[in-house]
XYZ file of C-alpha atoms in Angstrom:
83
model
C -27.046 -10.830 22.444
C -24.848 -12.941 19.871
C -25.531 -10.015 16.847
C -24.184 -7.409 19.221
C -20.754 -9.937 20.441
C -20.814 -10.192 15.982
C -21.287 -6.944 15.478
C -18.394 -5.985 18.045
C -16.763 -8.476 16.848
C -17.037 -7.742 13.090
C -15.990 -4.043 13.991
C -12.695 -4.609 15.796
C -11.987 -6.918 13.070
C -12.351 -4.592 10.208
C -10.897 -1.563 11.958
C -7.387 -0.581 10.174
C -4.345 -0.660 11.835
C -3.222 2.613 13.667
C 0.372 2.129 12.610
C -0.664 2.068 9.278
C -2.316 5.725 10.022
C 0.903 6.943 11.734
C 3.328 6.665 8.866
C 2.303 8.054 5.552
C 2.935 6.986 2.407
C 5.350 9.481 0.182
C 4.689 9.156 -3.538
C 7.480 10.204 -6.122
C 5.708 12.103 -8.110
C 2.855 14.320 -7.968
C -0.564 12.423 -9.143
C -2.814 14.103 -12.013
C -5.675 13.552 -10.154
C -6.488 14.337 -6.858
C -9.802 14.674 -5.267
C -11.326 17.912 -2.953
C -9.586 17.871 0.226
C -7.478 14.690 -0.229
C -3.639 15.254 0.953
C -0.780 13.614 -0.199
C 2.946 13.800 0.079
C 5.220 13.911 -2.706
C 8.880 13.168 -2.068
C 10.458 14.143 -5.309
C 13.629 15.669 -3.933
C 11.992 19.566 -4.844
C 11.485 20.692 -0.962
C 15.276 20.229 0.549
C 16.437 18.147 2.990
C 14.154 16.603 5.248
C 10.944 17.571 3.996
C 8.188 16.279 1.702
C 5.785 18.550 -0.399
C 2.408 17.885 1.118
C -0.543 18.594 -1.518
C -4.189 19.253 -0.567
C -6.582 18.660 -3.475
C -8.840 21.440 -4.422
C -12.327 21.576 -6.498
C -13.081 22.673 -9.669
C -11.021 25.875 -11.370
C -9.027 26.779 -8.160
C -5.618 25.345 -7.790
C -4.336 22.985 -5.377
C -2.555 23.925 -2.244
C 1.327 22.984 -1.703
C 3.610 23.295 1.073
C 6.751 22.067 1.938
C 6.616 20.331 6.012
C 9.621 18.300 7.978
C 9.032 13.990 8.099
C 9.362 12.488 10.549
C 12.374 11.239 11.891
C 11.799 7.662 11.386
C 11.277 8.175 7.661
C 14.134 10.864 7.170
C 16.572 8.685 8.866
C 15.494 5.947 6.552
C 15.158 7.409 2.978
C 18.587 9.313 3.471
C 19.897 5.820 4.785
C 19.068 3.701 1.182
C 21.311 4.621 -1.396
């Protein structure tokens, strides 16, 4: 009974935060290297207002795919808010 209460335990500990899921991190440039099916977003000013270039890593010889999508509000509001 006390390995399953640590193991429980052990497991809510570990688990990341969900806020930390909910916001995503926007780079300023695009990275060199980016593995299959990993996505970032790029804010380096290239999509317009309001939106961040979202990149999906692709394998081998075929290129990667890029899109322009809206942020949220939160982070809109606050990277048009900083000088």
């Amino acid at each position: 009974m006390r390995t399953v209460v640590a193991v429980a335990l052990l497991c809510a500990v570990s688990a990341p935060c969900p806020a930390q899921e909910l916001t995503p991190n926007f780079l300023k440039k695009e990275p060199y290297f980016l593995s299959p099916w990993s996505v970032v977003y790029v804010d380096n000013g290239s999509c317009g207002v309001g939106k961040v270039l979202k990149v999906t890593g692709a394998l081998g010889a075929l290129r990667r795919k890029k899109a322009c999508v809206p942020m949220g509000r939160e982070e809109a509001s606050r990277s048009f808010a900083t000088p």
